[in-house]
Every structure is written in C-alpha cells, then in structure tokens.
Amino acid sequence: MKEPTQSSFWKEFMEYLKMIIFVVAVVLVVNNFLLINAKIPSESMEQTIMTGDRVFGNRLAYVFGEPERYDIIIFKYPDNEKELFIKRIIGMPGETVEIKDGKVYINGSEEPLKDSFTPETPVGDYGPYTVPEDSYFVLGDNRNYSRDSRFWNNPYVAEDKILGKTVLKYFPGIKLLK
C-alpha cells in the first residue's frame, strides 16, 4: 500500500480550505444582501410572533416595490439606530393616524382599520399623528404591551431605515408571515 505524500496532504488541505472559503462567502452574501435574521425579544408582536421566535426578513422586498399597510418589517429603531425592532406598518406616508378607544383611524375615517391580528382589545387614545413622506407609523400587534410609534421621541420609521420585510418564522416551527 502506498503512503500518502506530503504533496497530496497539502492538495487535499487546499481543497478543503477553498470549500470553507466558498461557504463563508455565500453565507456573508446571503446574510448581508438577501436575508436578515432576527430573534423576537419581547411580547409586542404576540400572537403573530412569540417572544423567543426566530424570523427571517427579506432584504430585497422593497427594492422593486413599496412597503404596504400591514407588512411586518425589521427596521432600525428611530430613537437608537443600533437597535433593531420588528413591528407592523399601520400608517402610510402622508396619512393622519389617530387612535381612539384603542381603535386605529386613518385620515378621519368613520371605520377603524381591521386589526384581527391583535390578541386582545387595545386600549387608549393617541394622536393624531401626520406621517411624513418617506416614513411609516408602526404598531406592535400586542398593542397593550408594545413599545412602538406611539411612545417614541421620533415616532416615524424612515423608509431608508427599513432593513427588510419579515417573511418566515423558522424557530420553533416554520410559519409564513403575512
């Protein structure tokens, strides 16, 4: 039986090294340009996303389209951009948002927004807030326990601070998010 030479050892080592470098490069590209990975730290989005859940956001979701009402977004928190938040878009650019008895009204409408995703009846009166152009007003689904646009010093999320649209809960269990 022929013993491996030092030359064949280095050839094999270089092949493994190339493979590792390729895998690391792919992971970096996916993580920095395609997906954003986040862990839910609080109860503000319950029942849609639970505390401790892990989700993926699509970084390319708004390259060819605009955010829409009810999208769940991952964004840089306006009062401290080092923190990432996850909330649902409620108010669109140019709209006036007012919350009366926990119900959300847009532009003085007689009918409140549909909010069947909230786990309990929200309480409180807030606003009115006039959303600037290129910005959004966001709320957590669990409104009675959410630190959201109603309470921030800078209540609006600028479009360029949105990192992605949350599309998939992958732990524990898998669930597509709307």
PDB file of C-alpha atoms in Angstrom:
ATOM      1  CA  MET A   1       0.000   0.000   0.000  1.00  0.00           C
ATOM      2  CA  LYS A   2       1.292   3.406  -0.980  1.00  0.00           C
ATOM      3  CA  GLU A   3       1.719   6.016   1.771  1.00  0.00           C
ATOM      4  CA  PRO A   4       0.284   9.481   1.176  1.00  0.00           C
ATOM      5  CA  THR A   5       2.884  12.061   0.295  1.00  0.00           C
ATOM      6  CA  GLN A   6       3.191  15.450   1.872  1.00  0.00           C
ATOM      7  CA  SER A   7       2.219  16.922  -1.500  1.00  0.00           C
ATOM      8  CA  SER A   8      -1.126  15.061  -1.560  1.00  0.00           C
ATOM      9  CA  PHE A   9      -1.823  16.194   2.020  1.00  0.00           C
ATOM     10  CA  TRP A  10      -1.415  19.843   1.015  1.00  0.00           C
ATOM     11  CA  LYS A  11      -3.546  19.351  -2.106  1.00  0.00           C
ATOM     12  CA  GLU A  12      -6.372  17.920  -0.026  1.00  0.00           C
ATOM     13  CA  PHE A  13      -5.937  20.628   2.631  1.00  0.00           C
ATOM     14  CA  MET A  14      -6.176  23.337  -0.065  1.00  0.00           C
ATOM     15  CA  GLU A  15      -9.364  21.767  -1.468  1.00  0.00           C
ATOM     16  CA  TYR A  16     -10.976  21.848   1.983  1.00  0.00           C
ATOM     17  CA  LEU A  17      -9.793  25.415   2.530  1.00  0.00           C
ATOM     18  CA  LYS A  18     -11.309  26.524  -0.815  1.00  0.00           C
ATOM     19  CA  MET A  19     -14.594  24.873   0.119  1.00  0.00           C
ATOM     20  CA  ILE A  20     -14.669  26.585   3.540  1.00  0.00           C
ATOM     21  CA  ILE A  21     -13.888  29.986   1.996  1.00  0.00           C
ATOM     22  CA  PHE A  22     -16.648  29.481  -0.587  1.00  0.00           C
ATOM     23  CA  VAL A  23     -19.218  28.547   2.087  1.00  0.00           C
ATOM     24  CA  VAL A  24     -18.259  31.542   4.267  1.00  0.00           C
ATOM     25  CA  ALA A  25     -18.548  33.871   1.251  1.00  0.00           C
ATOM     26  CA  VAL A  26     -22.007  32.524   0.375  1.00  0.00           C
ATOM     27  CA  VAL A  27     -23.196  32.926   3.978  1.00  0.00           C
ATOM     28  CA  LEU A  28     -21.890  36.508   4.116  1.00  0.00           C
ATOM     29  CA  VAL A  29     -23.621  37.432   0.848  1.00  0.00           C
ATOM     30  CA  VAL A  30     -26.926  35.862   1.932  1.00  0.00           C
ATOM     31  CA  ASN A  31     -26.770  37.474   5.394  1.00  0.00           C
ATOM     32  CA  ASN A  32     -25.790  40.951   4.191  1.00  0.00           C
ATOM     33  CA  PHE A  33     -27.753  41.277   0.946  1.00  0.00           C
ATOM     34  CA  LEU A  34     -30.653  38.788   0.865  1.00  0.00           C
ATOM     35  CA  LEU A  35     -31.876  37.875   4.352  1.00  0.00           C
ATOM     36  CA  ILE A  36     -31.915  39.391   7.791  1.00  0.00           C
ATOM     37  CA  ASN A  37     -32.112  37.067  10.777  1.00  0.00           C
ATOM     38  CA  ALA A  38     -33.789  38.273  13.973  1.00  0.00           C
ATOM     39  CA  LYS A  39     -34.843  36.937  17.365  1.00  0.00           C
ATOM     40  CA  ILE A  40     -38.035  38.323  18.899  1.00  0.00           C
ATOM     41  CA  PRO A  41     -37.057  39.836  22.274  1.00  0.00           C
ATOM     42  CA  SER A  42     -40.454  40.880  23.640  1.00  0.00           C
ATOM     43  CA  GLU A  43     -44.175  40.222  23.626  1.00  0.00           C
ATOM     44  CA  SER A  44     -45.018  43.228  21.425  1.00  0.00           C
ATOM     45  CA  MET A  45     -45.889  41.133  18.334  1.00  0.00           C
ATOM     46  CA  GLU A  46     -47.721  38.276  20.066  1.00  0.00           C
ATOM     47  CA  GLN A  47     -49.815  36.252  18.823  1.00  0.00           C
ATOM     48  CA  THR A  48     -48.332  36.696  15.350  1.00  0.00           C
ATOM     49  CA  ILE A  49     -44.726  36.206  16.501  1.00  0.00           C
ATOM     50  CA  MET A  50     -43.982  34.986  20.015  1.00  0.00           C
ATOM     51  CA  THR A  51     -41.194  36.011  22.397  1.00  0.00           C
ATOM     52  CA  GLY A  52     -38.107  33.946  21.557  1.00  0.00           C
ATOM     53  CA  ASP A  53     -39.184  33.107  17.991  1.00  0.00           C
ATOM     54  CA  ARG A  54     -36.589  33.454  15.247  1.00  0.00           C
ATOM     55  CA  VAL A  55     -37.539  35.019  11.920  1.00  0.00           C
ATOM     56  CA  PHE A  56     -36.099  35.795   8.512  1.00  0.00           C
ATOM     57  CA  GLY A  57     -36.682  39.093   6.761  1.00  0.00           C
ATOM     58  CA  ASN A  58     -36.321  39.630   3.022  1.00  0.00           C
ATOM     59  CA  ARG A  59     -33.816  42.464   2.454  1.00  0.00           C
ATOM     60  CA  LEU A  60     -34.865  42.730  -1.211  1.00  0.00           C
ATOM     61  CA  ALA A  61     -38.617  43.068  -0.533  1.00  0.00           C
ATOM     62  CA  TYR A  62     -38.698  46.802  -1.197  1.00  0.00           C
ATOM     63  CA  VAL A  63     -36.132  47.070  -3.987  1.00  0.00           C
ATOM     64  CA  PHE A  64     -38.859  46.913  -6.646  1.00  0.00           C
ATOM     65  CA  GLY A  65     -41.906  47.834  -4.568  1.00  0.00           C
ATOM     66  CA  GLU A  66     -43.057  49.988  -1.705  1.00  0.00           C
ATOM     67  CA  PRO A  67     -43.921  48.878   1.829  1.00  0.00           C
ATOM     68  CA  GLU A  68     -47.637  48.246   2.300  1.00  0.00           C
ATOM     69  CA  ARG A  69     -50.006  48.627   5.211  1.00  0.00           C
ATOM     70  CA  TYR A  70     -49.880  45.563   7.492  1.00  0.00           C
ATOM     71  CA  ASP A  71     -46.363  44.495   6.363  1.00  0.00           C
ATOM     72  CA  ILE A  72     -44.285  43.283   9.312  1.00  0.00           C
ATOM     73  CA  ILE A  73     -40.919  44.999   8.982  1.00  0.00           C
ATOM     74  CA  ILE A  74     -37.490  44.819  10.581  1.00  0.00           C
ATOM     75  CA  PHE A  75     -36.004  48.297  10.956  1.00  0.00           C
ATOM     76  CA  LYS A  76     -33.531  50.464  12.819  1.00  0.00           C
ATOM     77  CA  TYR A  77     -35.257  51.884  15.902  1.00  0.00           C
ATOM     78  CA  PRO A  78     -35.613  55.657  15.270  1.00  0.00           C
ATOM     79  CA  ASP A  79     -34.513  56.657  18.797  1.00  0.00           C
ATOM     80  CA  ASN A  80     -31.406  54.409  18.757  1.00  0.00           C
ATOM     81  CA  GLU A  81     -30.371  53.050  15.368  1.00  0.00           C
ATOM     82  CA  LYS A  82     -28.119  50.427  16.963  1.00  0.00           C
ATOM     83  CA  GLU A  83     -31.283  48.534  17.981  1.00  0.00           C
ATOM     84  CA  LEU A  84     -33.450  46.576  15.552  1.00  0.00           C
ATOM     85  CA  PHE A  85     -37.211  46.472  16.006  1.00  0.00           C
ATOM     86  CA  ILE A  86     -39.985  44.420  14.404  1.00  0.00           C
ATOM     87  CA  LYS A  87     -43.440  45.977  14.063  1.00  0.00           C
ATOM     88  CA  ARG A  88     -46.396  46.150  11.664  1.00  0.00           C
ATOM     89  CA  ILE A  89     -46.892  49.115   9.316  1.00  0.00           C
ATOM     90  CA  ILE A  90     -50.139  50.899  10.130  1.00  0.00           C
ATOM     91  CA  GLY A  91     -49.749  54.470   8.843  1.00  0.00           C
ATOM     92  CA  MET A  92     -48.537  55.228   5.330  1.00  0.00           C
ATOM     93  CA  PRO A  93     -46.710  58.362   4.099  1.00  0.00           C
ATOM     94  CA  GLY A  94     -48.940  61.441   4.160  1.00  0.00           C
ATOM     95  CA  GLU A  95     -51.694  59.832   6.250  1.00  0.00           C
ATOM     96  CA  THR A  96     -53.040  61.023   9.577  1.00  0.00           C
ATOM     97  CA  VAL A  97     -53.297  58.268  12.174  1.00  0.00           C
ATOM     98  CA  GLU A  98     -55.453  58.615  15.267  1.00  0.00           C
ATOM     99  CA  ILE A  99     -56.186  56.006  17.912  1.00  0.00           C
ATOM    100  CA  LYS A 100     -59.477  56.332  19.829  1.00  0.00           C
ATOM    101  CA  ASP A 101     -60.535  53.765  22.418  1.00  0.00           C
ATOM    102  CA  GLY A 102     -57.748  51.503  21.106  1.00  0.00           C
ATOM    103  CA  LYS A 103     -59.047  51.527  17.519  1.00  0.00           C
ATOM    104  CA  VAL A 104     -56.973  52.974  14.661  1.00  0.00           C
ATOM    105  CA  TYR A 105     -58.499  55.518  12.295  1.00  0.00           C
ATOM    106  CA  ILE A 106     -56.820  56.783   9.129  1.00  0.00           C
ATOM    107  CA  ASN A 107     -57.469  60.293   7.754  1.00  0.00           C
ATOM    108  CA  GLY A 108     -60.567  60.818   9.930  1.00  0.00           C
ATOM    109  CA  SER A 109     -62.365  57.735   8.622  1.00  0.00           C
ATOM    110  CA  GLU A 110     -65.561  56.649  10.387  1.00  0.00           C
ATOM    111  CA  GLU A 111     -64.444  52.991  10.161  1.00  0.00           C
ATOM    112  CA  PRO A 112     -61.429  51.779  12.139  1.00  0.00           C
ATOM    113  CA  LEU A 113     -58.709  49.695  10.488  1.00  0.00           C
ATOM    114  CA  LYS A 114     -59.166  45.961  10.615  1.00  0.00           C
ATOM    115  CA  ASP A 115     -56.891  44.575  13.331  1.00  0.00           C
ATOM    116  CA  SER A 116     -57.938  40.960  13.738  1.00  0.00           C
ATOM    117  CA  PHE A 117     -54.274  40.112  14.434  1.00  0.00           C
ATOM    118  CA  THR A 118     -54.360  41.839  17.847  1.00  0.00           C
ATOM    119  CA  PRO A 119     -54.682  39.251  20.656  1.00  0.00           C
ATOM    120  CA  GLU A 120     -56.855  41.466  22.874  1.00  0.00           C
ATOM    121  CA  THR A 121     -58.795  44.687  22.609  1.00  0.00           C
ATOM    122  CA  PRO A 122     -56.293  47.566  22.604  1.00  0.00           C
ATOM    123  CA  VAL A 123     -56.934  50.491  24.952  1.00  0.00           C
ATOM    124  CA  GLY A 124     -56.076  54.181  24.902  1.00  0.00           C
ATOM    125  CA  ASP A 125     -56.261  57.327  22.831  1.00  0.00           C
ATOM    126  CA  TYR A 126     -53.232  58.570  20.878  1.00  0.00           C
ATOM    127  CA  GLY A 127     -52.552  61.130  18.187  1.00  0.00           C
ATOM    128  CA  PRO A 128     -53.329  62.435  15.754  1.00  0.00           C
ATOM    129  CA  TYR A 129     -50.013  61.716  14.003  1.00  0.00           C
ATOM    130  CA  THR A 130     -49.357  63.001  10.494  1.00  0.00           C
ATOM    131  CA  VAL A 131     -46.909  60.637   8.850  1.00  0.00           C
ATOM    132  CA  PRO A 132     -44.171  62.414   6.858  1.00  0.00           C
ATOM    133  CA  GLU A 133     -43.421  61.456   3.259  1.00  0.00           C
ATOM    134  CA  ASP A 134     -40.975  58.510   3.000  1.00  0.00           C
ATOM    135  CA  SER A 135     -41.898  57.399   6.543  1.00  0.00           C
ATOM    136  CA  TYR A 136     -44.256  54.979   8.264  1.00  0.00           C
ATOM    137  CA  PHE A 137     -46.185  54.735  11.535  1.00  0.00           C
ATOM    138  CA  VAL A 138     -45.809  51.279  13.117  1.00  0.00           C
ATOM    139  CA  LEU A 139     -47.520  49.399  15.941  1.00  0.00           C
ATOM    140  CA  GLY A 140     -46.968  46.072  17.614  1.00  0.00           C
ATOM    141  CA  ASP A 141     -49.759  43.503  17.268  1.00  0.00           C
ATOM    142  CA  ASN A 142     -49.926  43.146  21.050  1.00  0.00           C
ATOM    143  CA  ARG A 143     -50.686  46.856  21.411  1.00  0.00           C
ATOM    144  CA  ASN A 144     -51.209  46.933  25.147  1.00  0.00           C
ATOM    145  CA  TYR A 145     -47.629  45.635  25.610  1.00  0.00           C
ATOM    146  CA  SER A 146     -45.799  47.251  22.711  1.00  0.00           C
ATOM    147  CA  ARG A 147     -43.177  49.999  22.705  1.00  0.00           C
ATOM    148  CA  ASP A 148     -43.990  51.437  19.277  1.00  0.00           C
ATOM    149  CA  SER A 149     -44.540  54.677  17.331  1.00  0.00           C
ATOM    150  CA  ARG A 150     -46.973  55.955  19.973  1.00  0.00           C
ATOM    151  CA  PHE A 151     -44.223  56.210  22.586  1.00  0.00           C
ATOM    152  CA  TRP A 152     -41.011  57.085  20.724  1.00  0.00           C
ATOM    153  CA  ASN A 153     -39.345  60.509  20.619  1.00  0.00           C
ATOM    154  CA  ASN A 154     -39.135  60.038  16.826  1.00  0.00           C
ATOM    155  CA  PRO A 155     -42.460  58.309  16.085  1.00  0.00           C
ATOM    156  CA  TYR A 156     -41.900  57.519  12.393  1.00  0.00           C
ATOM    157  CA  VAL A 157     -39.772  54.907  10.648  1.00  0.00           C
ATOM    158  CA  ALA A 158     -37.978  56.399   7.652  1.00  0.00           C
ATOM    159  CA  GLU A 159     -38.169  54.188   4.564  1.00  0.00           C
ATOM    160  CA  ASP A 160     -34.366  54.046   4.298  1.00  0.00           C
ATOM    161  CA  LYS A 161     -34.184  52.583   7.838  1.00  0.00           C
ATOM    162  CA  ILE A 162     -36.302  49.556   6.896  1.00  0.00           C
ATOM    163  CA  LEU A 163     -33.972  46.558   6.606  1.00  0.00           C
ATOM    164  CA  GLY A 164     -36.476  44.009   5.371  1.00  0.00           C
ATOM    165  CA  LYS A 165     -39.951  42.561   5.343  1.00  0.00           C
ATOM    166  CA  THR A 166     -40.452  39.696   7.781  1.00  0.00           C
ATOM    167  CA  VAL A 167     -41.461  36.662   5.748  1.00  0.00           C
ATOM    168  CA  LEU A 168     -40.797  33.489   7.724  1.00  0.00           C
ATOM    169  CA  LYS A 169     -40.752  32.293  11.314  1.00  0.00           C
ATOM    170  CA  TYR A 170     -38.348  29.362  11.357  1.00  0.00           C
ATOM    171  CA  PHE A 171     -37.951  28.545  15.063  1.00  0.00           C
ATOM    172  CA  PRO A 172     -39.681  26.992  16.822  1.00  0.00           C
ATOM    173  CA  GLY A 173     -41.562  25.522  13.916  1.00  0.00           C
ATOM    174  CA  ILE A 174     -41.999  27.065  10.494  1.00  0.00           C
ATOM    175  CA  LYS A 175     -44.682  29.590   9.613  1.00  0.00           C
ATOM    176  CA  LEU A 176     -45.054  32.015   6.696  1.00  0.00           C
ATOM    177  CA  LEU A 177     -45.822  35.525   7.935  1.00  0.00           C
ATOM    178  CA  LYS A 178     -48.186  37.943   6.199  1.00  0.00           C
TER     179      LYS A 178
END
